[in-house]
Amino acid sequence: MSEHPDCALIRRGYEAFSKGDMDTLSTLMTADVIHHVPGNNPLSGHHKGRENAMDFYRRLGEETNGTFQVHLESVLADGRGHVMSFHTARGDRGDRGIEIRQGLFFTIVGHKITDIDQCTADIDEEDAFWS
């Protein structure tokens, strides 16, 4: 059975992110994409527009001296322009480390990502790590 095109799009995004290929990653998003990050820390909030979303992804690497990684576990599509992905995020920041399950809920229009809602297994743990 072949993979749904929306799932394939998200897998390409994860692959580009993992390789640090921000040019490819940016081509998978609309100019007005919004990435919503939960919590109450310096990275939380609504990263509106492709450039702001890309700056957020770059900052994940910068804040962790390049140690931030995600291990994709699964990708699920509804066939109506929504995809859910689940991954484990890992990174080190100063004397702190984090390993946490996260999920992303994507909205896809015209084969491009328009919206990303991020969820986490523990908002307090993420706030402590990023603060």
Tab-separated table of N, CA and C in Angstrom:
chain	number	residue	atom	x	y	z
A	1	MET	N	0.840	-1.163	0.000
A	1	MET	CA	0.000	0.000	0.000
A	1	MET	C	0.902	1.249	0.000
A	2	SER	N	0.593	2.210	-0.836
A	2	SER	CA	1.405	3.421	-0.904
A	2	SER	C	0.986	4.407	0.176
A	3	GLU	N	1.937	5.259	0.544
A	3	GLU	CA	1.685	6.240	1.588
A	3	GLU	C	0.862	7.407	1.039
A	4	HIS	N	-0.016	7.941	1.862
A	4	HIS	CA	-0.815	9.096	1.469
A	4	HIS	C	0.127	10.262	1.163
A	5	PRO	N	-0.143	11.064	0.128
A	5	PRO	CA	0.745	12.178	-0.236
A	5	PRO	C	0.966	13.186	0.892
A	6	ASP	N	-0.050	13.393	1.731
A	6	ASP	CA	0.131	14.321	2.850
A	6	ASP	C	1.130	13.766	3.866
A	7	CYS	N	1.096	12.474	4.106
A	7	CYS	CA	2.079	11.850	5.001
A	7	CYS	C	3.473	11.938	4.397
A	8	ALA	N	3.575	11.716	3.096
A	8	ALA	CA	4.876	11.807	2.422
A	8	ALA	C	5.443	13.218	2.537
A	9	LEU	N	4.585	14.230	2.423
A	9	LEU	CA	5.011	15.619	2.571
A	9	LEU	C	5.609	15.844	3.957
A	10	ILE	N	4.948	15.371	4.988
A	10	ILE	CA	5.423	15.561	6.363
A	10	ILE	C	6.718	14.791	6.586
A	11	ARG	N	6.826	13.588	6.050
A	11	ARG	CA	8.093	12.836	6.172
A	11	ARG	C	9.244	13.588	5.503
A	12	ARG	N	8.978	14.212	4.351
A	12	ARG	CA	10.020	15.022	3.690
A	12	ARG	C	10.439	16.181	4.587
A	13	GLY	N	9.461	16.770	5.280
A	13	GLY	CA	9.766	17.851	6.199
A	13	GLY	C	10.639	17.392	7.354
A	14	TYR	N	10.318	16.269	7.938
A	14	TYR	CA	11.131	15.727	9.026
A	14	TYR	C	12.541	15.410	8.534
A	15	GLU	N	12.642	14.840	7.357
A	15	GLU	CA	13.954	14.504	6.806
A	15	GLU	C	14.789	15.766	6.601
A	16	ALA	N	14.185	16.790	6.028
A	16	ALA	CA	14.901	18.053	5.805
A	16	ALA	C	15.322	18.666	7.142
A	17	PHE	N	14.416	18.682	8.120
A	17	PHE	CA	14.738	19.235	9.434
A	17	PHE	C	15.910	18.484	10.057
A	18	SER	N	15.867	17.160	9.981
A	18	SER	CA	16.926	16.342	10.584
A	18	SER	C	18.279	16.572	9.942
A	19	LYS	N	18.286	16.899	8.662
A	19	LYS	CA	19.538	17.172	7.943
A	19	LYS	C	19.968	18.628	8.059
A	20	GLY	N	19.137	19.454	8.671
A	20	GLY	CA	19.437	20.886	8.741
A	20	GLY	C	19.231	21.587	7.413
A	21	ASP	N	18.430	20.989	6.527
A	21	ASP	CA	18.173	21.530	5.196
A	21	ASP	C	16.972	22.476	5.252
A	22	MET	N	17.222	23.680	5.748
A	22	MET	CA	16.147	24.650	5.930
A	22	MET	C	15.594	25.149	4.596
A	23	ASP	N	16.407	25.140	3.539
A	23	ASP	CA	15.914	25.553	2.224
A	23	ASP	C	14.797	24.624	1.756
A	24	THR	N	15.030	23.321	1.842
A	24	THR	CA	14.002	22.360	1.441
A	24	THR	C	12.797	22.454	2.356
A	25	LEU	N	13.040	22.526	3.657
A	25	LEU	CA	11.933	22.607	4.606
A	25	LEU	C	11.035	23.802	4.299
A	26	SER	N	11.627	24.926	3.983
A	26	SER	CA	10.829	26.130	3.724
A	26	SER	C	9.949	25.982	2.480
A	27	THR	N	10.371	25.180	1.511
A	27	THR	CA	9.566	25.002	0.290
A	27	THR	C	8.303	24.185	0.537
A	28	LEU	N	8.226	23.521	1.674
A	28	LEU	CA	7.071	22.680	1.980
A	28	LEU	C	5.953	23.460	2.672
A	29	MET	N	6.212	24.754	2.949
A	29	MET	CA	5.270	25.585	3.696
A	29	MET	C	4.789	26.753	2.859
A	30	THR	N	3.590	27.222	3.187
A	30	THR	CA	3.093	28.442	2.554
A	30	THR	C	3.801	29.648	3.171
A	31	ALA	N	3.751	30.766	2.491
A	31	ALA	CA	4.386	31.989	2.996
A	31	ALA	C	3.769	32.439	4.314
A	32	ASP	N	2.477	32.129	4.517
A	32	ASP	CA	1.791	32.579	5.729
A	32	ASP	C	1.597	31.457	6.769
A	33	VAL	N	2.410	30.425	6.707
A	33	VAL	CA	2.333	29.330	7.669
A	33	VAL	C	2.436	29.869	9.096
A	34	ILE	N	1.794	29.185	10.023
A	34	ILE	CA	1.910	29.527	11.445
A	34	ILE	C	2.257	28.249	12.209
A	35	HIS	N	3.298	28.326	13.032
A	35	HIS	CA	3.666	27.219	13.922
A	35	HIS	C	3.347	27.671	15.345
A	36	HIS	N	2.386	26.985	15.986
A	36	HIS	CA	1.932	27.305	17.335
A	36	HIS	C	2.690	26.429	18.334
A	37	VAL	N	3.408	27.051	19.270
A	37	VAL	CA	4.213	26.329	20.253
A	37	VAL	C	3.622	26.561	21.642
A	38	PRO	N	3.290	25.473	22.353
A	38	PRO	CA	2.656	25.627	23.669
A	38	PRO	C	3.658	26.056	24.743
A	39	GLY	N	3.113	26.389	25.892
A	39	GLY	CA	3.939	26.656	27.055
A	39	GLY	C	4.130	28.125	27.336
A	40	ASN	N	5.019	28.366	28.282
A	40	ASN	CA	5.333	29.719	28.713
A	40	ASN	C	6.852	29.828	28.848
A	41	ASN	N	7.520	29.878	27.711
A	41	ASN	CA	8.973	29.972	27.683
A	41	ASN	C	9.367	30.835	26.490
A	42	PRO	N	10.627	31.168	26.342
A	42	PRO	CA	11.030	32.067	25.251
A	42	PRO	C	10.717	31.574	23.833
A	43	LEU	N	10.482	30.282	23.657
A	43	LEU	CA	10.168	29.753	22.325
A	43	LEU	C	8.664	29.581	22.100
A	44	SER	N	7.866	29.725	23.140
A	44	SER	CA	6.410	29.561	23.042
A	44	SER	C	5.799	30.682	22.199
A	45	GLY	N	4.630	30.389	21.677
A	45	GLY	CA	3.886	31.415	20.969
A	45	GLY	C	3.540	30.997	19.555
A	46	HIS	N	3.160	31.987	18.756
A	46	HIS	CA	2.718	31.768	17.383
A	46	HIS	C	3.783	32.332	16.450
A	47	HIS	N	4.475	31.448	15.778
A	47	HIS	CA	5.521	31.848	14.833
A	47	HIS	C	4.846	31.995	13.463
A	48	LYS	N	4.499	33.247	13.135
A	48	LYS	CA	3.673	33.538	11.961
A	48	LYS	C	4.538	33.892	10.762
A	49	GLY	N	4.304	33.191	9.666
A	49	GLY	CA	5.028	33.425	8.421
A	49	GLY	C	6.207	32.478	8.291
A	50	ARG	N	6.527	32.138	7.048
A	50	ARG	CA	7.588	31.170	6.762
A	50	ARG	C	8.911	31.569	7.409
A	51	GLU	N	9.300	32.833	7.294
A	51	GLU	CA	10.596	33.250	7.842
A	51	GLU	C	10.632	33.126	9.360
A	52	ASN	N	9.543	33.481	10.034
A	52	ASN	CA	9.501	33.340	11.491
A	52	ASN	C	9.510	31.870	11.908
A	53	ALA	N	8.822	31.023	11.170
A	53	ALA	CA	8.861	29.586	11.463
A	53	ALA	C	10.273	29.048	11.267
A	54	MET	N	10.924	29.449	10.196
A	54	MET	CA	12.294	28.988	9.945
A	54	MET	C	13.247	29.501	11.022
A	55	ASP	N	13.052	30.731	11.462
A	55	ASP	CA	13.869	31.266	12.557
A	55	ASP	C	13.664	30.445	13.830
A	56	PHE	N	12.440	30.020	14.096
A	56	PHE	CA	12.154	29.160	15.251
A	56	PHE	C	12.944	27.858	15.148
A	57	TYR	N	12.940	27.215	13.974
A	57	TYR	CA	13.664	25.942	13.805
A	57	TYR	C	15.166	26.151	13.965
A	58	ARG	N	15.685	27.244	13.413
A	58	ARG	CA	17.110	27.537	13.582
A	58	ARG	C	17.449	27.741	15.057
A	59	ARG	N	16.547	28.411	15.760
A	59	ARG	CA	16.792	28.689	17.178
A	59	ARG	C	16.838	27.405	18.004
A	60	LEU	N	16.052	26.407	17.643
A	60	LEU	CA	16.125	25.121	18.344
A	60	LEU	C	17.550	24.582	18.308
A	61	GLY	N	18.177	24.692	17.152
A	61	GLY	CA	19.566	24.243	17.017
A	61	GLY	C	20.542	25.131	17.762
A	62	GLU	N	20.346	26.437	17.643
A	62	GLU	CA	21.255	27.382	18.295
A	62	GLU	C	21.208	27.247	19.806
A	63	GLU	N	20.009	27.159	20.369
A	63	GLU	CA	19.848	27.088	21.828
A	63	GLU	C	20.415	25.797	22.421
A	64	THR	N	20.568	24.772	21.586
A	64	THR	CA	21.067	23.478	22.063
A	64	THR	C	22.446	23.141	21.493
A	65	ASN	N	23.116	24.143	20.941
A	65	ASN	CA	24.430	23.923	20.318
A	65	ASN	C	24.415	22.754	19.338
A	66	GLY	N	23.332	22.662	18.564
A	66	GLY	CA	23.225	21.649	17.518
A	66	GLY	C	22.842	20.264	18.000
A	67	THR	N	22.476	20.117	19.270
A	67	THR	CA	22.141	18.780	19.785
A	67	THR	C	20.666	18.424	19.606
A	68	PHE	N	19.817	19.391	19.250
A	68	PHE	CA	18.381	19.112	19.148
A	68	PHE	C	18.106	18.184	17.973
A	69	GLN	N	17.404	17.088	18.240
A	69	GLN	CA	17.031	16.123	17.200
A	69	GLN	C	15.622	15.616	17.454
A	70	VAL	N	14.997	15.162	16.409
A	70	VAL	CA	13.704	14.507	16.559
A	70	VAL	C	13.767	13.133	15.899
A	71	HIS	N	13.159	12.169	16.545
A	71	HIS	CA	13.052	10.815	16.004
A	71	HIS	C	11.580	10.569	15.691
A	72	LEU	N	11.259	10.546	14.397
A	72	LEU	CA	9.882	10.366	13.951
A	72	LEU	C	9.402	8.956	14.247
A	73	GLU	N	8.227	8.863	14.872
A	73	GLU	CA	7.659	7.569	15.230
A	73	GLU	C	6.507	7.175	14.313
A	74	SER	N	5.605	8.130	14.030
A	74	SER	CA	4.482	7.798	13.152
A	74	SER	C	3.881	9.055	12.548
A	75	VAL	N	3.215	8.838	11.411
A	75	VAL	CA	2.543	9.909	10.675
A	75	VAL	C	1.179	9.364	10.251
A	76	LEU	N	0.125	10.131	10.560
A	76	LEU	CA	-1.239	9.701	10.266
A	76	LEU	C	-1.973	10.795	9.500
A	77	ALA	N	-2.711	10.416	8.470
A	77	ALA	CA	-3.479	11.385	7.666
A	77	ALA	C	-4.967	11.097	7.778
A	78	ASP	N	-5.762	12.154	7.611
A	78	ASP	CA	-7.212	11.955	7.562
A	78	ASP	C	-7.752	12.018	6.135
A	79	GLY	N	-6.896	12.325	5.164
A	79	GLY	CA	-7.334	12.393	3.778
A	79	GLY	C	-8.079	13.668	3.435
A	80	ARG	N	-8.177	14.591	4.383
A	80	ARG	CA	-8.882	15.851	4.178
A	80	ARG	C	-7.998	17.055	4.480
A	81	GLY	N	-6.677	16.848	4.403
A	81	GLY	CA	-5.762	17.963	4.609
A	81	GLY	C	-5.224	18.108	6.011
A	82	HIS	N	-5.352	17.058	6.824
A	82	HIS	CA	-4.801	17.087	8.172
A	82	HIS	C	-3.882	15.893	8.368
A	83	VAL	N	-2.755	16.144	9.044
A	83	VAL	CA	-1.803	15.082	9.358
A	83	VAL	C	-1.371	15.253	10.803
A	84	MET	N	-1.247	14.132	11.495
A	84	MET	CA	-0.680	14.127	12.842
A	84	MET	C	0.624	13.351	12.786
A	85	SER	N	1.650	13.915	13.425
A	85	SER	CA	2.916	13.198	13.538
A	85	SER	C	3.275	13.095	15.009
A	86	PHE	N	3.997	12.027	15.335
A	86	PHE	CA	4.457	11.801	16.699
A	86	PHE	C	5.946	11.524	16.646
A	87	HIS	N	6.681	12.164	17.558
A	87	HIS	CA	8.133	11.994	17.581
A	87	HIS	C	8.649	12.155	18.998
A	88	THR	N	9.898	11.752	19.191
A	88	THR	CA	10.609	12.024	20.435
A	88	THR	C	11.656	13.072	20.123
A	89	ALA	N	11.656	14.140	20.916
A	89	ALA	CA	12.635	15.222	20.763
A	89	ALA	C	13.698	15.062	21.842
A	90	ARG	N	14.952	15.308	21.445
A	90	ARG	CA	16.071	15.221	22.371
A	90	ARG	C	16.980	16.410	22.160
A	91	GLY	N	17.585	16.863	23.257
A	91	GLY	CA	18.559	17.935	23.139
A	91	GLY	C	19.186	18.237	24.481
A	92	ASP	N	20.282	18.971	24.436
A	92	ASP	CA	20.990	19.414	25.628
A	92	ASP	C	21.119	20.919	25.571
A	93	ARG	N	20.972	21.519	26.733
A	93	ARG	CA	21.068	22.976	26.832
A	93	ARG	C	21.748	23.298	28.151
A	94	GLY	N	22.996	23.730	28.076
A	94	GLY	CA	23.752	23.941	29.297
A	94	GLY	C	23.914	22.627	30.023
A	95	ASP	N	23.541	22.604	31.297
A	95	ASP	CA	23.647	21.369	32.078
A	95	ASP	C	22.336	20.590	32.113
A	96	ARG	N	21.383	20.983	31.278
A	96	ARG	CA	20.082	20.307	31.222
A	96	ARG	C	19.957	19.506	29.935
A	97	GLY	N	19.254	18.405	30.035
A	97	GLY	CA	18.916	17.615	28.857
A	97	GLY	C	17.416	17.386	28.837
A	98	ILE	N	16.917	17.061	27.666
A	98	ILE	CA	15.496	16.745	27.548
A	98	ILE	C	15.327	15.593	26.562
A	99	GLU	N	14.403	14.732	26.869
A	99	GLU	CA	13.938	13.688	25.960
A	99	GLU	C	12.452	13.590	26.209
A	100	ILE	N	11.665	13.994	25.214
A	100	ILE	CA	10.228	14.154	25.448
A	100	ILE	C	9.430	13.808	24.195
A	101	ARG	N	8.278	13.217	24.394
A	101	ARG	CA	7.383	12.918	23.268
A	101	ARG	C	6.605	14.159	22.905
A	102	GLN	N	6.494	14.375	21.617
A	102	GLN	CA	5.746	15.508	21.091
A	102	GLN	C	4.893	15.037	19.918
A	103	GLY	N	3.922	15.852	19.596
A	103	GLY	CA	3.101	15.613	18.423
A	103	GLY	C	2.870	16.916	17.689
A	104	LEU	N	2.717	16.820	16.400
A	104	LEU	CA	2.405	17.983	15.574
A	104	LEU	C	1.137	17.683	14.794
A	105	PHE	N	0.238	18.665	14.747
A	105	PHE	CA	-0.991	18.559	13.966
A	105	PHE	C	-0.870	19.564	12.822
A	106	PHE	N	-0.797	19.059	11.609
A	106	PHE	CA	-0.582	19.882	10.417
A	106	PHE	C	-1.884	20.085	9.658
A	107	THR	N	-2.036	21.279	9.109
A	107	THR	CA	-3.071	21.543	8.118
A	107	THR	C	-2.348	21.755	6.795
A	108	ILE	N	-2.838	21.090	5.762
A	108	ILE	CA	-2.199	21.125	4.451
A	108	ILE	C	-3.221	21.588	3.422
A	109	VAL	N	-2.835	22.593	2.643
A	109	VAL	CA	-3.682	23.118	1.579
A	109	VAL	C	-2.819	23.243	0.330
A	110	GLY	N	-3.288	22.690	-0.772
A	110	GLY	CA	-2.533	22.788	-2.022
A	110	GLY	C	-1.148	22.175	-1.933
A	111	HIS	N	-1.036	21.059	-1.203
A	111	HIS	CA	0.221	20.323	-1.048
A	111	HIS	C	1.292	21.118	-0.311
A	112	LYS	N	0.872	22.091	0.513
A	112	LYS	CA	1.796	22.882	1.335
A	112	LYS	C	1.257	22.938	2.759
A	113	ILE	N	2.176	23.019	3.718
A	113	ILE	CA	1.803	23.137	5.127
A	113	ILE	C	1.390	24.578	5.403
A	114	THR	N	0.193	24.762	5.968
A	114	THR	CA	-0.300	26.102	6.279
A	114	THR	C	-0.365	26.379	7.781
A	115	ASP	N	-0.416	25.324	8.589
A	115	ASP	CA	-0.568	25.503	10.021
A	115	ASP	C	0.012	24.293	10.737
A	116	ILE	N	0.715	24.549	11.852
A	116	ILE	CA	1.293	23.481	12.666
A	116	ILE	C	0.959	23.765	14.122
A	117	ASP	N	0.233	22.861	14.746
A	117	ASP	CA	-0.061	22.950	16.174
A	117	ASP	C	0.792	21.912	16.884
A	118	GLN	N	1.637	22.383	17.788
A	118	GLN	CA	2.557	21.505	18.502
A	118	GLN	C	1.975	21.122	19.849
A	119	CYS	N	2.087	19.851	20.198
A	119	CYS	CA	1.659	19.345	21.494
A	119	CYS	C	2.832	18.619	22.137
A	120	THR	N	2.812	18.547	23.459
A	120	THR	CA	3.916	17.929	24.174
A	120	THR	C	3.398	17.062	25.308
A	121	ALA	N	4.196	16.081	25.693
A	121	ALA	CA	3.820	15.205	26.799
A	121	ALA	C	3.889	15.919	28.141
A	122	ASP	N	4.717	16.978	28.242
A	122	ASP	CA	4.886	17.660	29.533
A	122	ASP	C	5.275	19.123	29.299
A	123	ILE	N	4.295	20.001	29.355
A	123	ILE	CA	4.539	21.429	29.111
A	123	ILE	C	5.486	22.001	30.162
A	124	ASP	N	5.316	21.608	31.430
A	124	ASP	CA	6.184	22.134	32.483
A	124	ASP	C	7.650	21.757	32.259
A	125	GLU	N	7.892	20.526	31.825
A	125	GLU	CA	9.263	20.081	31.559
A	125	GLU	C	9.870	20.895	30.412
A	126	GLU	N	9.084	21.131	29.363
A	126	GLU	CA	9.588	21.925	28.246
A	126	GLU	C	9.851	23.370	28.673
A	127	ASP	N	8.943	23.954	29.463
A	127	ASP	CA	9.161	25.311	29.944
A	127	ASP	C	10.460	25.408	30.750
A	128	ALA	N	10.708	24.433	31.614
A	128	ALA	CA	11.931	24.446	32.427
A	128	ALA	C	13.167	24.310	31.538
A	129	PHE	N	13.096	23.472	30.512
A	129	PHE	CA	14.246	23.263	29.630
A	129	PHE	C	14.574	24.519	28.818
A	130	TRP	N	13.553	25.175	28.250
A	130	TRP	CA	13.785	26.293	27.350
A	130	TRP	C	13.921	27.637	28.065
A	131	SER	N	13.586	27.686	29.359
A	131	SER	CA	13.649	28.961	30.096
A	131	SER	C	15.033	29.212	30.678
